[in-house]
Structure formats: structure tokens, C-alpha cells
Amino acid sequence: QEEASVGLVCVESGEMGGSQSAPGGFRIFKVCRHSPAERAGLEVFFDFITEVDGLQMVPDQTVFFNKIMESEGRQIKLAVYNCRCRNVRDVYVIPSKWGGQGLLGATVRYDTFENCENQGVRVLDIFPRSPAAAAGLVPYKDWLLGTSDVMFKDLDELVETVNYYLNKPVAVYVYNSDVETIREVILTPNHNWGGDGSIGCDIGTGLLHRIPPPRSMPAQPQTPQIQQQQQPQQQTYPTPPQMQPPPPQHPHKVPEAPPPQQYVAAN
């Protein structure tokens, strides 16, 4: 894990199982509370930053860091691909000092889009009094996404993480399909809880256990308020009253003379 001069943390990109020319972006591994990244609505695991103010992102993290650092205090537009919704949206954010680490308050890593729709590990049956039960996992509704250091692209990465944190607590990102949100749970793998396995639940991966598509598109956060040049107001003028057209003249009808009471003698 490496910390850039702007304070935005980036994990070194490694081999992703595909060529370096495969499309990708900076994947969101962590979003800090009350940070510019949280206010902008960036989503852990599913979001990839592909462009910053029109500049295409490449695996070289220096390009991303320099762009964020030179944009401090002004609004920038991020092109963000979401692998759950399978769409690209514009996200507006103002990199700034917010009371925590960095200008965005996010941990990112360059990753490709390859097979990202099949990533995550589904929680199936949960055994009583197990670490999974203690963490509040929901059977058949929760997916284990990863930690702030590694995403669970397959079962092997979950097993490695569990073995590394044996008898130690680890914060794991969990997606719930009922409420369609991501939460963070504390999981403590161990073999002393009285059952089989170190987390105490059955898990599933693959096509039958992929994360379902969203029932509705997530709401876009409001654009940050910045000072903009005030546009001159367009002056409007009242619409002149329409003139009533004269009554049509009938050529074959003699007009009637006005009644006598309309003529008044002057004194």
C-alpha cells in the first residue's frame, strides 16, 4: 500500500489476469466518512474512475494523483463506470482538505473490468454461534466483497484473507441485495466457535451466485456548490393586448342607423 503526496491512498496494481490494454480504471477500495468522495456518492467495489476532467486514466497512478493534486479547491468531473449497474455516470467532486487523509478521502487501485460482474462471494447458510452469525451476515442476501486491501474476485482471495486474519478482527465490505447498499462488518475468523470452518457459513461463487442487477438506478448526489458567473437575466416585456377585429361587413345589408338616444344636445 502506497500513500501519494496528496494523501489519497492507492494500492499498487498487479496482474489482473488480462492484458494491460484491457479497459479499466481506478477502482474504489474504501471511502472515508464525511470525505469529498463520500459526498460525491462514490461506491466501494462497484465504481471505477475512468476519466478525470476528460483525461483517460491509465495504470500509471502518477497521472491520477497529479490530476487530483492540481485540482485542489475546484470542481472536477469524474467519469465513473459502475459494474453493478453497467453504466457510466458523471460524478462532480471538489478535492479539498476535509479533516482526514487526502483530498478525496478514498483508497483506489487500478483494475480492469474483466469478469467484474462475477466477483464477490455469496453468503448461503449461516451456522448458529459462528463468526458469520456474530458479524450479522444475512443468508442468501449478503455478498462478501472484500476489504480495503483486496477485493474478493474469487474464492481463493477470500480464503487467503480469512487465513491471514485468523483469530484477528477484519473489516469486510458486504453488499445486501434487499436494500441494495454496502455496509462494513467486523469478522473474526477462528476455529474455536464450536463448528466447522473458520467463519461458520456456506458460500457460493459463479454464475448462479452473481450479484443481481439493480432494481432501480441509484439516485445521483447533488452537484457540489461552487461559485459560478451569474448569467444575466433575460428581460421580459408584457404582451400587448390583442386588438379586436372589426365586425365583418355584409355587402348586401344596409347598416342600421344608431338609436336617437345616442345623440345628446350640447348645452
Coordinates of C-alpha atoms in Angstrom, one line a residue:
Q1 CA 0.0 0.0 0.0
E2 CA 1.4 3.3 -1.0
E3 CA 0.4 6.8 0.0
A4 CA 0.7 9.6 -2.5
S5 CA 1.7 13.2 -1.7
V6 CA -1.9 14.3 -2.0
G7 CA -2.8 11.8 0.8
L8 CA -5.1 9.7 -1.4
V9 CA -4.1 6.1 -0.9
C10 CA -3.5 3.8 -3.9
V11 CA -2.7 0.1 -3.8
E12 CA -0.2 -0.9 -6.4
S13 CA -1.8 -2.6 -9.4
G14 CA -0.7 -6.1 -10.0
E15 CA -1.6 -8.6 -12.6
M16 CA -5.3 -8.7 -13.2
G17 CA -5.5 -11.9 -15.3
G18 CA -5.7 -9.9 -18.5
S19 CA -3.6 -7.7 -20.8
Q20 CA -2.6 -4.2 -19.7
S21 CA -4.6 -2.9 -22.7
A22 CA -7.9 -4.2 -21.2
P23 CA -10.3 -1.4 -20.3
G24 CA -10.3 -0.4 -16.7
G25 CA -10.0 2.4 -14.2
F26 CA -9.2 3.3 -10.6
R27 CA -11.4 1.0 -8.5
I28 CA -12.8 2.3 -5.2
F29 CA -11.5 0.2 -2.4
K30 CA -12.5 2.5 0.5
V31 CA -14.4 5.7 1.1
C32 CA -13.9 7.6 4.3
R33 CA -16.8 9.1 6.2
H34 CA -17.6 12.8 5.7
S35 CA -15.0 12.9 2.8
P36 CA -15.4 14.6 -0.6
A37 CA -15.6 11.1 -2.1
E38 CA -18.5 10.1 0.2
R39 CA -20.3 13.4 -0.6
A40 CA -19.9 12.7 -4.3
G41 CA -21.5 9.3 -3.9
L42 CA -18.6 7.1 -4.9
E43 CA -19.3 3.4 -4.2
V44 CA -16.9 0.8 -2.9
F45 CA -16.2 -2.2 -5.1
F46 CA -18.5 -1.4 -7.9
D47 CA -17.2 2.0 -9.0
F48 CA -14.2 2.6 -11.4
I49 CA -12.9 6.1 -12.2
T50 CA -12.1 6.0 -15.9
E51 CA -11.6 9.8 -16.6
V52 CA -10.8 12.9 -14.7
D53 CA -11.9 16.1 -16.5
G54 CA -11.8 14.3 -19.8
L55 CA -8.4 12.7 -19.2
Q56 CA -8.4 9.0 -19.8
M57 CA -7.0 7.1 -16.8
V58 CA -4.1 4.6 -17.3
P59 CA -2.5 2.1 -14.9
D60 CA 0.2 4.7 -14.1
Q61 CA -1.1 6.0 -10.8
T62 CA 1.0 9.2 -11.1
V63 CA -1.3 10.5 -13.8
F64 CA -4.3 10.2 -11.4
F65 CA -2.5 11.6 -8.4
N66 CA -1.2 14.6 -10.2
K67 CA -4.6 15.4 -11.7
I68 CA -6.2 15.3 -8.3
M69 CA -3.5 17.4 -6.7
E70 CA -3.6 20.1 -9.3
S71 CA -7.4 20.3 -8.9
E72 CA -7.4 21.1 -5.2
G73 CA -10.2 23.6 -4.3
R74 CA -12.0 23.4 -7.7
Q75 CA -14.8 21.2 -9.1
I76 CA -13.8 18.4 -11.4
K77 CA -15.8 15.9 -13.3
L78 CA -15.1 12.2 -13.0
A79 CA -16.4 9.6 -15.5
V80 CA -17.3 6.6 -13.3
Y81 CA -18.2 3.1 -14.5
N82 CA -20.3 1.0 -12.2
C83 CA -20.0 -2.7 -12.8
R84 CA -23.3 -3.5 -11.0
C85 CA -25.4 -1.0 -13.0
R86 CA -23.2 -1.4 -16.1
N87 CA -23.3 2.2 -16.9
V88 CA -21.1 5.3 -16.9
R89 CA -22.1 8.4 -15.0
D90 CA -20.6 11.8 -14.4
V91 CA -19.6 12.5 -10.8
Y92 CA -18.7 16.0 -9.7
V93 CA -16.3 16.4 -6.7
I94 CA -14.1 19.1 -5.2
P95 CA -10.8 17.7 -4.0
S96 CA -10.1 19.6 -0.7
K97 CA -8.8 19.2 2.8
W98 CA -11.7 17.8 4.7
G99 CA -10.2 16.9 8.1
G100 CA -8.9 13.4 7.1
Q101 CA -6.4 11.9 4.9
G102 CA -6.0 13.1 1.4
L103 CA -8.0 15.4 -0.9
L104 CA -10.7 12.8 -1.8
G105 CA -10.7 10.5 1.2
A106 CA -10.7 7.3 -0.8
T107 CA -8.5 4.3 -1.4
V108 CA -8.2 3.3 -5.0
R109 CA -6.4 0.7 -7.2
Y110 CA -6.2 0.4 -10.9
D111 CA -8.2 -2.6 -12.1
T112 CA -9.8 -3.9 -15.3
F113 CA -13.4 -4.5 -15.9
E114 CA -12.7 -8.1 -16.8
N115 CA -15.2 -10.5 -15.2
C116 CA -16.1 -7.9 -12.6
E117 CA -19.8 -8.8 -12.7
N118 CA -19.0 -12.3 -11.4
Q119 CA -16.9 -11.1 -8.4
G120 CA -18.0 -11.2 -4.8
V121 CA -18.8 -14.3 -2.6
R122 CA -22.4 -15.0 -1.7
V123 CA -23.3 -16.0 1.8
L124 CA -25.5 -19.0 2.0
D125 CA -26.4 -21.0 5.1
I126 CA -25.1 -19.5 8.4
F127 CA -24.4 -21.7 11.4
P128 CA -25.5 -20.6 14.9
R129 CA -23.0 -19.0 17.2
S130 CA -20.5 -18.8 14.3
P131 CA -18.3 -15.8 13.5
A132 CA -20.5 -15.1 10.5
A133 CA -23.6 -15.0 12.7
A134 CA -21.8 -12.7 15.2
A135 CA -21.0 -10.4 12.3
G136 CA -24.7 -10.1 11.4
L137 CA -24.4 -11.6 8.0
V138 CA -27.7 -12.3 6.2
P139 CA -28.1 -15.7 4.5
Y140 CA -28.7 -15.6 0.7
K141 CA -28.9 -11.8 0.8
D142 CA -25.3 -10.8 1.5
W143 CA -22.2 -10.9 -0.6
L144 CA -18.7 -10.6 0.8
L145 CA -17.0 -8.0 -1.4
G146 CA -13.5 -7.6 0.1
T147 CA -11.5 -5.4 2.4
S148 CA -9.8 -2.1 2.0
D149 CA -6.7 -4.0 0.7
V150 CA -8.2 -6.8 -1.5
M151 CA -11.4 -7.5 -3.4
F152 CA -12.8 -11.0 -3.4
K153 CA -12.7 -11.8 -7.1
D154 CA -12.9 -15.5 -6.4
L155 CA -12.9 -17.9 -3.5
D156 CA -9.1 -18.1 -3.3
E157 CA -8.8 -14.5 -2.3
L158 CA -11.4 -14.9 0.4
V159 CA -9.6 -18.0 1.8
E160 CA -6.2 -16.2 1.8
T161 CA -7.8 -13.2 3.7
V162 CA -9.5 -15.4 6.2
N163 CA -6.3 -17.4 6.9
Y164 CA -4.3 -14.2 7.3
Y165 CA -6.7 -12.8 9.8
L166 CA -7.3 -16.0 11.8
N167 CA -8.2 -15.0 15.4
K168 CA -8.0 -11.3 14.4
P169 CA -10.8 -9.0 13.5
V170 CA -11.0 -7.7 10.0
A171 CA -13.4 -5.2 8.4
V172 CA -15.2 -6.6 5.4
Y173 CA -17.4 -4.8 2.9
V174 CA -20.8 -6.6 2.5
Y175 CA -23.4 -5.9 -0.2
N176 CA -27.0 -6.7 0.6
S177 CA -29.4 -7.3 -2.3
D178 CA -32.6 -6.4 -0.4
V179 CA -31.6 -2.9 0.4
E180 CA -29.0 -2.6 -2.4
T181 CA -26.4 -1.0 -0.2
I182 CA -22.9 -1.7 1.1
R183 CA -22.0 -1.9 4.8
E184 CA -18.9 -2.7 6.7
V185 CA -18.9 -5.6 9.2
I186 CA -16.3 -6.9 11.6
L187 CA -15.5 -10.6 11.1
T188 CA -13.2 -12.6 13.4
P189 CA -12.3 -15.9 11.8
N190 CA -11.4 -18.6 14.3
H191 CA -11.7 -22.4 14.8
N192 CA -12.9 -22.2 18.5
W193 CA -16.6 -21.3 18.0
G194 CA -17.7 -24.9 18.1
G195 CA -18.4 -25.8 14.5
D196 CA -16.8 -26.4 11.1
G197 CA -14.8 -23.8 9.3
S198 CA -13.3 -20.6 10.5
I199 CA -16.2 -18.2 9.6
G200 CA -19.1 -20.7 10.0
C201 CA -21.2 -20.3 6.8
D202 CA -21.6 -21.9 3.4
I203 CA -20.6 -19.7 0.5
G204 CA -21.2 -19.7 -3.2
T205 CA -19.5 -18.2 -6.3
G206 CA -20.0 -18.3 -10.0
L207 CA -22.9 -17.7 -12.4
L208 CA -25.7 -18.9 -10.1
H209 CA -24.4 -16.7 -7.2
R210 CA -23.6 -13.4 -9.0
I211 CA -24.8 -10.1 -7.6
P212 CA -28.2 -9.3 -9.1
P213 CA -28.6 -6.2 -11.3
P214 CA -30.2 -3.2 -9.5
R215 CA -33.9 -3.0 -9.3
S216 CA -33.7 0.8 -9.9
M217 CA -30.9 3.1 -10.8
P218 CA -29.2 4.8 -7.7
A219 CA -30.0 8.5 -7.2
Q220 CA -27.4 10.9 -8.2
P221 CA -25.9 13.1 -5.4
Q222 CA -26.3 16.8 -5.7
T223 CA -23.5 18.7 -7.5
P224 CA -21.2 20.5 -5.1
Q225 CA -22.0 24.2 -4.7
I226 CA -19.3 26.4 -6.3
Q227 CA -19.3 30.0 -7.3
Q228 CA -20.2 30.4 -10.9
Q229 CA -20.6 33.5 -13.0
Q230 CA -24.1 34.8 -12.7
Q231 CA -26.0 34.7 -16.0
P232 CA -27.8 37.9 -16.9
Q233 CA -31.5 37.6 -16.5
Q234 CA -33.5 37.8 -19.7
Q235 CA -35.8 40.8 -19.6
T236 CA -39.3 40.1 -20.5
Y237 CA -41.9 42.5 -21.8
P238 CA -45.6 42.4 -21.3
T239 CA -47.6 41.1 -24.3
P240 CA -49.5 43.9 -25.9
P241 CA -53.3 43.4 -25.8
Q242 CA -54.8 41.9 -28.9
M243 CA -56.9 44.3 -30.9
Q244 CA -60.4 43.1 -31.6
P245 CA -61.0 42.8 -35.3
P246 CA -63.8 45.0 -36.7
P247 CA -67.1 43.2 -37.3
P248 CA -67.4 41.9 -40.8
Q249 CA -69.2 44.0 -43.3
H250 CA -72.1 42.5 -45.1
P251 CA -72.3 44.0 -48.6
H252 CA -76.0 43.1 -49.1
K253 CA -77.2 44.5 -45.8
V254 CA -77.7 48.2 -45.1
P255 CA -76.3 49.2 -41.7
E256 CA -78.9 50.3 -39.2
A257 CA -78.9 53.9 -38.0
P258 CA -77.9 54.5 -34.4
P259 CA -80.8 54.9 -32.0
P260 CA -81.8 58.5 -31.3
Q261 CA -80.8 58.4 -27.6
Q262 CA -77.2 58.2 -28.6
Y263 CA -77.3 61.9 -29.8
V264 CA -77.3 64.4 -26.9
A265 CA -77.7 68.0 -27.4
A266 CA -74.9 70.1 -26.0
N267 CA -75.9 72.9 -23.6

